Amino acid sequence: MQNMNIFKIFLAVFFAGVASLQRELSLLREASFILGSTALTNSYIISVFLAGLALGAYGGNLLIRLLGGKTRELFIISQVANICLIILFLSTKDYVLYGDFRMRWIFAYFGLTSIIPAIVGGMAFALFLNMLYEIGEKYIAFVYALSTAGNVLSGLCHGLLLVPYFGMRSTYLLALVTTGIAILLIFRFQVLKFVTFTLLLLGACVAAITLKFTPEAMKESILWSKDDVYGLVQVVDRSELWKGWNGERGIDLLIHNHHNCANSEYDVNWHEESAIMSMSLLDNSVQKVILLGYCSGCTVSKFLDYENISKVISVELNKASIEAAELFFSEFHEGNIIDKRFELVVDEFRSYMKWQPKNIKYDIVMVDITIQDPYFFGMFTREFFAEIYKHLEKPGVVFFHYSEFIRTVADIFDHIYQPKDLPIAEDWYFCTNFALPKGKSDLFFEVFPLRESGLVFTDHKIYSVPPLTDRIDVKEGEHGF
């Protein structure tokens, strides 16, 4: 009987470890989509979680002293509370995602939803130690090992299986099931109680899968939704704001509630004109183009209109956004797919550029990525733009539209130009490895960001740039790493 009790406790420790890390990884991912995958967000969520574990372990010891031999009961109550918290989080997170909340309230929300399950996890650790201490002190050392083993399996399942193939809600389902298994293992077996709890657990799982409390105003406008490994992709009806460029209803593609692309006349013109202007800088004598970002596919479609272009590659991080393009931007996507010159690649943007053979070069690189966090997969850092520079023909053009990273780009490229007197292009930047000839330079003005102080984003740090009196010329060959 004693061996069976030990075995059941060991299994409960393992499954509780699975549930604990699954919650932490899921909350960290949810927070990064809203707050950005920044050093602050990551350190905040992880630190709060670890603080919760410490508080829970301390609180668990206090409860053991106060309540004496109620260890099993305390464990069951705490884990049932954990199940309720998962359901509560799933039922409220959409209000945070779509609501108009101040940043500090969102930080507070994720801090609270991170620390409470962590306290429960820390309490479970203390309770397990007490259970094993009653049986035999020599077994205590196994608690940390088995809990860590559960963490490892949970992490692998989260990243390799659940999120890529079944979406975020499956991670919470796993946390619910493993928490329930841990409770059943500690339960003093009675048929009626066992059956009752099993039914309640199944009900909780069904609720976690099916219940989704999206604000009514947002629910009515969502036409399509899919949870992708890189974010929740939704297509939203915007007919009250605009008509589609071809007269159809207005639609907006969002990635975790952030605009990615739309079918408005302005949005289509914006993308098409960016392609036309990039081509004009090279007198339309372009052979190869690569686009980092696909979305509606209208930029790709415009490049394919040029018969002299032999190859157009588009790299897209988010598979679900490609599915959305098939369904809602078919006027562009269908023509792109059947063109033999076009290749659509699903990959991380920087990774794709980095691991290409050195002899692969492009006349035009279009950087049109919604994510503006400089540390999301190493994008928008000095090293990211250096990888692009390595694969740029001479003469070559890089288009991007993020003014906050202009100083970082200037650390790599020889020249940066902006169009004159073109309202649609007020945030457009054309980075080149050559100086524009007189005829074209009259239509653009050159940006000299090195004359002003600013920030340069790198893989490992952000450093400040002191005020300079003139532009520092970067010689060819000094851009690589």
mmCIF file of N, CA and C in Angstrom, residues 29-146:
data_model
loop_
_atom_site.group_PDB
_atom_site.id
_atom_site.type_symbol
_atom_site.label_atom_id
_atom_site.label_comp_id
_atom_site.label_asym_id
_atom_site.label_seq_id
_atom_site.Cartn_x
_atom_site.Cartn_y
_atom_site.Cartn_z
ATOM 1 N N ARG A 29 3.165 33.719 -23.768
ATOM 2 C CA ARG A 29 2.869 33.908 -25.189
ATOM 3 C C ARG A 29 1.696 34.869 -25.382
ATOM 4 N N GLU A 30 0.659 34.706 -24.574
ATOM 5 C CA GLU A 30 -0.498 35.602 -24.673
ATOM 6 C C GLU A 30 -0.079 37.047 -24.374
ATOM 7 N N ALA A 31 0.741 37.227 -23.361
ATOM 8 C CA ALA A 31 1.174 38.571 -22.983
ATOM 9 C C ALA A 31 2.033 39.201 -24.070
ATOM 10 N N SER A 32 2.893 38.398 -24.711
ATOM 11 C CA SER A 32 3.795 38.950 -25.727
ATOM 12 C C SER A 32 3.037 39.440 -26.950
ATOM 13 N N PHE A 33 1.879 38.836 -27.258
ATOM 14 C CA PHE A 33 1.097 39.278 -28.410
ATOM 15 C C PHE A 33 0.475 40.655 -28.169
ATOM 16 N N ILE A 34 0.131 40.952 -26.917
ATOM 17 C CA ILE A 34 -0.507 42.225 -26.609
ATOM 18 C C ILE A 34 0.518 43.285 -26.214
ATOM 19 N N LEU A 35 1.487 42.888 -25.385
ATOM 20 C CA LEU A 35 2.458 43.846 -24.854
ATOM 21 C C LEU A 35 3.754 43.891 -25.654
ATOM 22 N N GLY A 36 3.929 42.932 -26.577
ATOM 23 C CA GLY A 36 5.160 42.857 -27.356
ATOM 24 C C GLY A 36 6.147 41.893 -26.715
ATOM 25 N N SER A 37 6.927 41.209 -27.549
ATOM 26 C CA SER A 37 7.914 40.256 -27.043
ATOM 27 C C SER A 37 9.179 41.014 -26.645
ATOM 28 N N THR A 38 9.042 41.877 -25.660
ATOM 29 C CA THR A 38 10.147 42.733 -25.243
ATOM 30 C C THR A 38 10.848 42.146 -24.024
ATOM 31 N N ALA A 39 12.025 42.689 -23.727
ATOM 32 C CA ALA A 39 12.747 42.259 -22.528
ATOM 33 C C ALA A 39 11.899 42.517 -21.289
ATOM 34 N N LEU A 40 11.176 43.643 -21.264
ATOM 35 C CA LEU A 40 10.333 43.982 -20.124
ATOM 36 C C LEU A 40 9.218 42.961 -19.942
ATOM 37 N N THR A 41 8.490 42.650 -21.030
ATOM 38 C CA THR A 41 7.381 41.701 -20.927
ATOM 39 C C THR A 41 7.855 40.333 -20.459
ATOM 40 N N ASN A 42 8.905 39.821 -21.105
ATOM 41 C CA ASN A 42 9.400 38.482 -20.771
ATOM 42 C C ASN A 42 9.888 38.410 -19.334
ATOM 43 N N SER A 43 10.694 39.398 -18.924
ATOM 44 C CA SER A 43 11.235 39.368 -17.556
ATOM 45 C C SER A 43 10.119 39.570 -16.530
ATOM 46 N N TYR A 44 9.127 40.387 -16.879
ATOM 47 C CA TYR A 44 8.010 40.648 -15.965
ATOM 48 C C TYR A 44 7.200 39.368 -15.712
ATOM 49 N N ILE A 45 6.788 38.689 -16.766
ATOM 50 C CA ILE A 45 5.963 37.488 -16.608
ATOM 51 C C ILE A 45 6.746 36.392 -15.888
ATOM 52 N N ILE A 46 7.993 36.165 -16.286
ATOM 53 C CA ILE A 46 8.786 35.103 -15.664
ATOM 54 C C ILE A 46 9.075 35.425 -14.201
ATOM 55 N N SER A 47 9.406 36.695 -13.921
ATOM 56 C CA SER A 47 9.704 37.084 -12.539
ATOM 57 C C SER A 47 8.470 36.946 -11.652
ATOM 58 N N VAL A 48 7.319 37.375 -12.162
ATOM 59 C CA VAL A 48 6.073 37.247 -11.396
ATOM 60 C C VAL A 48 5.774 35.773 -11.132
ATOM 61 N N PHE A 49 5.979 34.930 -12.134
ATOM 62 C CA PHE A 49 5.723 33.500 -11.980
ATOM 63 C C PHE A 49 6.634 32.895 -10.910
ATOM 64 N N LEU A 50 7.921 33.232 -10.943
ATOM 65 C CA LEU A 50 8.862 32.695 -9.953
ATOM 66 C C LEU A 50 8.543 33.221 -8.552
ATOM 67 N N ALA A 51 8.156 34.496 -8.481
ATOM 68 C CA ALA A 51 7.758 35.055 -7.186
ATOM 69 C C ALA A 51 6.543 34.307 -6.636
ATOM 70 N N GLY A 52 5.599 33.964 -7.524
ATOM 71 C CA GLY A 52 4.428 33.207 -7.108
ATOM 72 C C GLY A 52 4.783 31.829 -6.579
ATOM 73 N N LEU A 53 5.741 31.169 -7.225
ATOM 74 C CA LEU A 53 6.188 29.854 -6.747
ATOM 75 C C LEU A 53 6.753 29.957 -5.333
ATOM 76 N N ALA A 54 7.575 31.009 -5.110
ATOM 77 C CA ALA A 54 8.175 31.194 -3.783
ATOM 78 C C ALA A 54 7.099 31.472 -2.732
ATOM 79 N N LEU A 55 6.158 32.361 -3.066
ATOM 80 C CA LEU A 55 5.081 32.680 -2.125
ATOM 81 C C LEU A 55 4.218 31.454 -1.836
ATOM 82 N N GLY A 56 3.941 30.675 -2.896
ATOM 83 C CA GLY A 56 3.126 29.477 -2.722
ATOM 84 C C GLY A 56 3.791 28.446 -1.844
ATOM 85 N N ALA A 57 5.098 28.263 -2.031
ATOM 86 C CA ALA A 57 5.830 27.297 -1.199
ATOM 87 C C ALA A 57 5.808 27.714 0.268
ATOM 88 N N TYR A 58 6.018 29.016 0.490
ATOM 89 C CA TYR A 58 5.988 29.530 1.867
ATOM 90 C C TYR A 58 4.581 29.425 2.450
ATOM 91 N N GLY A 59 3.576 29.828 1.660
ATOM 92 C CA GLY A 59 2.199 29.762 2.132
ATOM 93 C C GLY A 59 1.743 28.334 2.385
ATOM 94 N N GLY A 60 2.190 27.408 1.536
ATOM 95 C CA GLY A 60 1.851 26.002 1.726
ATOM 96 C C GLY A 60 2.359 25.468 3.046
ATOM 97 N N ASN A 61 3.586 25.835 3.410
ATOM 98 C CA ASN A 61 4.152 25.408 4.691
ATOM 99 C C ASN A 61 3.362 25.970 5.866
ATOM 100 N N LEU A 62 2.953 27.233 5.741
ATOM 101 C CA LEU A 62 2.157 27.841 6.802
ATOM 102 C C LEU A 62 0.821 27.112 6.986
ATOM 103 N N LEU A 63 0.169 26.778 5.861
ATOM 104 C CA LEU A 63 -1.123 26.079 5.938
ATOM 105 C C LEU A 63 -0.974 24.687 6.537
ATOM 106 N N ILE A 64 0.125 24.028 6.212
ATOM 107 C CA ILE A 64 0.375 22.688 6.769
ATOM 108 C C ILE A 64 0.481 22.768 8.287
ATOM 109 N N ARG A 65 1.184 23.805 8.762
ATOM 110 C CA ARG A 65 1.336 23.968 10.219
ATOM 111 C C ARG A 65 -0.001 24.282 10.889
ATOM 112 N N LEU A 66 -0.800 25.107 10.192
ATOM 113 C CA LEU A 66 -2.072 25.523 10.775
ATOM 114 C C LEU A 66 -3.104 24.403 10.780
ATOM 115 N N LEU A 67 -3.144 23.622 9.677
ATOM 116 C CA LEU A 67 -4.206 22.632 9.498
ATOM 117 C C LEU A 67 -3.765 21.204 9.766
ATOM 118 N N GLY A 68 -2.522 21.034 10.077
ATOM 119 C CA GLY A 68 -2.051 19.710 10.475
ATOM 120 C C GLY A 68 -2.122 18.684 9.365
ATOM 121 N N GLY A 69 -2.933 17.648 9.537
ATOM 122 C CA GLY A 69 -2.948 16.516 8.604
ATOM 123 C C GLY A 69 -3.875 16.669 7.422
ATOM 124 N N LYS A 70 -4.205 17.875 7.040
ATOM 125 C CA LYS A 70 -5.117 18.096 5.921
ATOM 126 C C LYS A 70 -4.376 18.297 4.599
ATOM 127 N N THR A 71 -3.226 17.665 4.431
ATOM 128 C CA THR A 71 -2.378 17.894 3.249
ATOM 129 C C THR A 71 -3.085 17.540 1.955
ATOM 130 N N ARG A 72 -3.692 16.371 1.898
ATOM 131 C CA ARG A 72 -4.371 15.942 0.674
ATOM 132 C C ARG A 72 -5.523 16.883 0.332
ATOM 133 N N GLU A 73 -6.284 17.254 1.344
ATOM 134 C CA GLU A 73 -7.424 18.135 1.109
ATOM 135 C C GLU A 73 -6.979 19.501 0.582
ATOM 136 N N LEU A 74 -5.895 20.016 1.180
ATOM 137 C CA LEU A 74 -5.353 21.296 0.719
ATOM 138 C C LEU A 74 -4.912 21.231 -0.734
ATOM 139 N N PHE A 75 -4.277 20.121 -1.083
ATOM 140 C CA PHE A 75 -3.814 19.960 -2.467
ATOM 141 C C PHE A 75 -4.999 19.933 -3.426
ATOM 142 N N ILE A 76 -6.012 19.163 -3.103
ATOM 143 C CA ILE A 76 -7.171 19.040 -3.987
ATOM 144 C C ILE A 76 -7.875 20.390 -4.144
ATOM 145 N N ILE A 77 -8.061 21.107 -3.035
ATOM 146 C CA ILE A 77 -8.737 22.410 -3.098
ATOM 147 C C ILE A 77 -7.945 23.389 -3.952
ATOM 148 N N SER A 78 -6.624 23.416 -3.766
ATOM 149 C CA SER A 78 -5.791 24.357 -4.529
ATOM 150 C C SER A 78 -5.819 24.043 -6.021
ATOM 151 N N GLN A 79 -5.822 22.759 -6.362
ATOM 152 C CA GLN A 79 -5.816 22.387 -7.774
ATOM 153 C C GLN A 79 -7.187 22.612 -8.433
ATOM 154 N N VAL A 80 -8.259 22.432 -7.678
ATOM 155 C CA VAL A 80 -9.593 22.763 -8.204
ATOM 156 C C VAL A 80 -9.676 24.270 -8.462
ATOM 157 N N ALA A 81 -9.074 25.054 -7.556
ATOM 158 C CA ALA A 81 -9.015 26.508 -7.770
ATOM 159 C C ALA A 81 -8.231 26.827 -9.033
ATOM 160 N N ASN A 82 -7.182 26.071 -9.292
ATOM 161 C CA ASN A 82 -6.376 26.265 -10.508
ATOM 162 C C ASN A 82 -7.209 26.025 -11.757
ATOM 163 N N ILE A 83 -8.034 24.992 -11.742
ATOM 164 C CA ILE A 83 -8.922 24.701 -12.867
ATOM 165 C C ILE A 83 -9.893 25.866 -13.087
ATOM 166 N N CYS A 84 -10.445 26.373 -12.008
ATOM 167 C CA CYS A 84 -11.374 27.501 -12.114
ATOM 168 C C CYS A 84 -10.676 28.732 -12.684
ATOM 169 N N LEU A 85 -9.415 28.945 -12.317
ATOM 170 C CA LEU A 85 -8.659 30.097 -12.816
ATOM 171 C C LEU A 85 -8.389 29.997 -14.307
ATOM 172 N N ILE A 86 -8.142 28.781 -14.798
ATOM 173 C CA ILE A 86 -7.933 28.594 -16.239
ATOM 174 C C ILE A 86 -9.202 28.980 -16.995
ATOM 175 N N ILE A 87 -10.346 28.505 -16.501
ATOM 176 C CA ILE A 87 -11.617 28.840 -17.136
ATOM 177 C C ILE A 87 -11.857 30.344 -17.079
ATOM 178 N N LEU A 88 -11.559 30.964 -15.933
ATOM 179 C CA LEU A 88 -11.756 32.407 -15.779
ATOM 180 C C LEU A 88 -10.872 33.193 -16.745
ATOM 181 N N PHE A 89 -9.621 32.772 -16.900
ATOM 182 C CA PHE A 89 -8.713 33.461 -17.822
ATOM 183 C C PHE A 89 -9.217 33.357 -19.261
ATOM 184 N N LEU A 90 -9.630 32.161 -19.655
ATOM 185 C CA LEU A 90 -10.121 31.972 -21.021
ATOM 186 C C LEU A 90 -11.382 32.786 -21.291
ATOM 187 N N SER A 91 -12.164 33.025 -20.260
ATOM 188 C CA SER A 91 -13.414 33.756 -20.448
ATOM 189 C C SER A 91 -13.230 35.267 -20.408
ATOM 190 N N THR A 92 -12.051 35.744 -19.970
ATOM 191 C CA THR A 92 -11.841 37.193 -19.850
ATOM 192 C C THR A 92 -10.769 37.750 -20.789
ATOM 193 N N LYS A 93 -9.936 36.891 -21.347
ATOM 194 C CA LYS A 93 -8.777 37.418 -22.079
ATOM 195 C C LYS A 93 -9.176 38.195 -23.338
ATOM 196 N N ASP A 94 -10.280 37.839 -23.979
ATOM 197 C CA ASP A 94 -10.700 38.563 -25.178
ATOM 198 C C ASP A 94 -11.112 39.997 -24.852
ATOM 199 N N TYR A 95 -11.632 40.206 -23.651
ATOM 200 C CA TYR A 95 -11.987 41.573 -23.253
ATOM 201 C C TYR A 95 -10.741 42.438 -23.108
ATOM 202 N N VAL A 96 -9.647 41.819 -22.671
ATOM 203 C CA VAL A 96 -8.377 42.540 -22.576
ATOM 204 C C VAL A 96 -7.805 42.776 -23.970
ATOM 205 N N LEU A 97 -7.916 41.770 -24.836
ATOM 206 C CA LEU A 97 -7.377 41.860 -26.192
ATOM 207 C C LEU A 97 -8.089 42.942 -26.998
ATOM 208 N N TYR A 98 -9.418 43.001 -26.907
ATOM 209 C CA TYR A 98 -10.200 43.921 -27.740
ATOM 210 C C TYR A 98 -10.644 45.181 -27.002
ATOM 211 N N GLY A 99 -10.466 45.185 -25.692
ATOM 212 C CA GLY A 99 -10.914 46.336 -24.919
ATOM 213 C C GLY A 99 -9.949 47.509 -25.019
ATOM 214 N N ASP A 100 -10.435 48.652 -24.628
ATOM 215 C CA ASP A 100 -9.633 49.882 -24.662
ATOM 216 C C ASP A 100 -9.062 50.138 -23.272
ATOM 217 N N PHE A 101 -8.012 49.376 -22.919
ATOM 218 C CA PHE A 101 -7.423 49.463 -21.595
ATOM 219 C C PHE A 101 -6.066 50.159 -21.651
ATOM 220 N N ARG A 102 -5.729 50.838 -20.563
ATOM 221 C CA ARG A 102 -4.400 51.429 -20.454
ATOM 222 C C ARG A 102 -3.374 50.321 -20.260
ATOM 223 N N MET A 103 -2.135 50.604 -20.670
ATOM 224 C CA MET A 103 -1.087 49.594 -20.618
ATOM 225 C C MET A 103 -0.879 49.057 -19.203
ATOM 226 N N ARG A 104 -0.960 49.934 -18.200
ATOM 227 C CA ARG A 104 -0.696 49.478 -16.832
ATOM 228 C C ARG A 104 -1.749 48.470 -16.359
ATOM 229 N N TRP A 105 -2.991 48.623 -16.849
ATOM 230 C CA TRP A 105 -4.026 47.668 -16.465
ATOM 231 C C TRP A 105 -3.806 46.317 -17.142
ATOM 232 N N ILE A 106 -3.289 46.341 -18.359
ATOM 233 C CA ILE A 106 -2.982 45.079 -19.037
ATOM 234 C C ILE A 106 -1.834 44.370 -18.335
ATOM 235 N N PHE A 107 -0.810 45.137 -17.912
ATOM 236 C CA PHE A 107 0.294 44.547 -17.151
ATOM 237 C C PHE A 107 -0.227 43.952 -15.844
ATOM 238 N N ALA A 108 -1.131 44.676 -15.185
ATOM 239 C CA ALA A 108 -1.692 44.191 -13.924
ATOM 240 C C ALA A 108 -2.491 42.907 -14.150
ATOM 241 N N TYR A 109 -3.245 42.861 -15.250
ATOM 242 C CA TYR A 109 -4.054 41.672 -15.574
ATOM 243 C C TYR A 109 -3.163 40.451 -15.748
ATOM 244 N N PHE A 110 -2.113 40.593 -16.545
ATOM 245 C CA PHE A 110 -1.236 39.441 -16.774
ATOM 246 C C PHE A 110 -0.388 39.115 -15.545
ATOM 247 N N GLY A 111 -0.081 40.129 -14.746
ATOM 248 C CA GLY A 111 0.619 39.855 -13.502
ATOM 249 C C GLY A 111 -0.226 39.017 -12.563
ATOM 250 N N LEU A 112 -1.513 39.374 -12.458
ATOM 251 C CA LEU A 112 -2.432 38.649 -11.593
ATOM 252 C C LEU A 112 -2.680 37.234 -12.103
ATOM 253 N N THR A 113 -2.901 37.096 -13.419
ATOM 254 C CA THR A 113 -3.176 35.769 -13.972
ATOM 255 C C THR A 113 -1.931 34.886 -14.003
ATOM 256 N N SER A 114 -0.750 35.469 -13.817
ATOM 257 C CA SER A 114 0.484 34.685 -13.748
ATOM 258 C C SER A 114 0.814 34.281 -12.319
ATOM 259 N N ILE A 115 0.606 35.199 -11.378
ATOM 260 C CA ILE A 115 1.059 34.926 -10.017
ATOM 261 C C ILE A 115 0.134 33.952 -9.276
ATOM 262 N N ILE A 116 -1.165 33.992 -9.568
ATOM 263 C CA ILE A 116 -2.082 33.121 -8.822
ATOM 264 C C ILE A 116 -1.820 31.638 -9.126
ATOM 265 N N PRO A 117 -1.761 31.202 -10.409
ATOM 266 C CA PRO A 117 -1.446 29.788 -10.643
ATOM 267 C C PRO A 117 -0.045 29.410 -10.172
ATOM 268 N N ALA A 118 0.886 30.393 -10.188
ATOM 269 C CA ALA A 118 2.229 30.112 -9.684
ATOM 270 C C ALA A 118 2.195 29.857 -8.181
ATOM 271 N N ILE A 119 1.380 30.622 -7.446
ATOM 272 C CA ILE A 119 1.222 30.390 -6.004
ATOM 273 C C ILE A 119 0.665 28.992 -5.758
ATOM 274 N N VAL A 120 -0.321 28.605 -6.570
ATOM 275 C CA VAL A 120 -0.894 27.265 -6.451
ATOM 276 C C VAL A 120 0.168 26.204 -6.713
ATOM 277 N N GLY A 121 1.020 26.449 -7.743
ATOM 278 C CA GLY A 121 2.088 25.502 -8.057
ATOM 279 C C GLY A 121 3.105 25.396 -6.936
ATOM 280 N N GLY A 122 3.487 26.542 -6.358
ATOM 281 C CA GLY A 122 4.428 26.519 -5.241
ATOM 282 C C GLY A 122 3.849 25.824 -4.025
ATOM 283 N N MET A 123 2.548 26.041 -3.795
ATOM 284 C CA MET A 123 1.871 25.382 -2.681
ATOM 285 C C MET A 123 1.853 23.870 -2.881
ATOM 286 N N ALA A 124 1.596 23.441 -4.126
ATOM 287 C CA ALA A 124 1.587 22.004 -4.433
ATOM 288 C C ALA A 124 2.946 21.377 -4.140
ATOM 289 N N PHE A 125 4.020 22.107 -4.451
ATOM 290 C CA PHE A 125 5.367 21.598 -4.204
ATOM 291 C C PHE A 125 5.566 21.342 -2.703
ATOM 292 N N ALA A 126 5.161 22.326 -1.880
ATOM 293 C CA ALA A 126 5.294 22.177 -0.427
ATOM 294 C C ALA A 126 4.438 21.028 0.093
ATOM 295 N N LEU A 127 3.239 20.881 -0.459
ATOM 296 C CA LEU A 127 2.342 19.819 -0.014
ATOM 297 C C LEU A 127 2.880 18.443 -0.393
ATOM 298 N N PHE A 128 3.469 18.340 -1.588
ATOM 299 C CA PHE A 128 4.071 17.063 -1.999
ATOM 300 C C PHE A 128 5.213 16.674 -1.061
ATOM 301 N N LEU A 129 6.032 17.644 -0.699
ATOM 302 C CA LEU A 129 7.140 17.363 0.215
ATOM 303 C C LEU A 129 6.619 16.839 1.542
ATOM 304 N N ASN A 130 5.534 17.430 2.017
ATOM 305 C CA ASN A 130 4.956 16.997 3.283
ATOM 306 C C ASN A 130 4.387 15.579 3.197
ATOM 307 N N MET A 131 3.713 15.280 2.077
ATOM 308 C CA MET A 131 3.160 13.929 1.892
ATOM 309 C C MET A 131 4.263 12.880 1.921
ATOM 310 N N LEU A 132 5.356 13.166 1.204
ATOM 311 C CA LEU A 132 6.447 12.195 1.128
ATOM 312 C C LEU A 132 7.219 12.123 2.436
ATOM 313 N N TYR A 133 7.273 13.238 3.141
ATOM 314 C CA TYR A 133 7.965 13.247 4.432
ATOM 315 C C TYR A 133 7.270 12.300 5.407
ATOM 316 N N GLU A 134 5.939 12.244 5.309
ATOM 317 C CA GLU A 134 5.181 11.352 6.187
ATOM 318 C C GLU A 134 5.471 9.888 5.872
ATOM 319 N N ILE A 135 5.767 9.598 4.589
ATOM 320 C CA ILE A 135 6.017 8.218 4.168
ATOM 321 C C ILE A 135 7.478 7.837 4.389
ATOM 322 N N GLY A 136 8.381 8.746 4.042
ATOM 323 C CA GLY A 136 9.813 8.470 4.191
ATOM 324 C C GLY A 136 10.638 9.597 3.614
ATOM 325 N N GLU A 137 11.541 10.150 4.416
ATOM 326 C CA GLU A 137 12.302 11.326 3.993
ATOM 327 C C GLU A 137 13.143 11.066 2.747
ATOM 328 N N LYS A 138 13.553 9.832 2.545
ATOM 329 C CA LYS A 138 14.454 9.527 1.427
ATOM 330 C C LYS A 138 13.810 9.782 0.061
ATOM 331 N N TYR A 139 12.477 9.885 0.022
ATOM 332 C CA TYR A 139 11.787 10.086 -1.256
ATOM 333 C C TYR A 139 11.667 11.566 -1.644
ATOM 334 N N ILE A 140 11.989 12.466 -0.728
ATOM 335 C CA ILE A 140 11.788 13.893 -0.966
ATOM 336 C C ILE A 140 12.602 14.387 -2.156
ATOM 337 N N ALA A 141 13.813 13.826 -2.327
ATOM 338 C CA ALA A 141 14.696 14.283 -3.400
ATOM 339 C C ALA A 141 14.086 14.073 -4.786
ATOM 340 N N PHE A 142 13.135 13.136 -4.883
ATOM 341 C CA PHE A 142 12.549 12.836 -6.192
ATOM 342 C C PHE A 142 11.549 13.908 -6.649
ATOM 343 N N VAL A 143 11.062 14.736 -5.735
ATOM 344 C CA VAL A 143 10.025 15.706 -6.079
ATOM 345 C C VAL A 143 10.528 16.684 -7.136
ATOM 346 N N TYR A 144 11.694 17.269 -6.900
ATOM 347 C CA TYR A 144 12.225 18.247 -7.861
ATOM 348 C C TYR A 144 12.501 17.593 -9.209
ATOM 349 N N ALA A 145 13.067 16.388 -9.210
ATOM 350 C CA ALA A 145 13.400 15.695 -10.461
ATOM 351 C C ALA A 145 12.148 15.392 -11.274
ATOM 352 N N LEU A 146 11.122 14.886 -10.620
ATOM 353 C CA LEU A 146 9.898 14.518 -11.340
ATOM 354 C C LEU A 146 9.137 15.754 -11.810
#
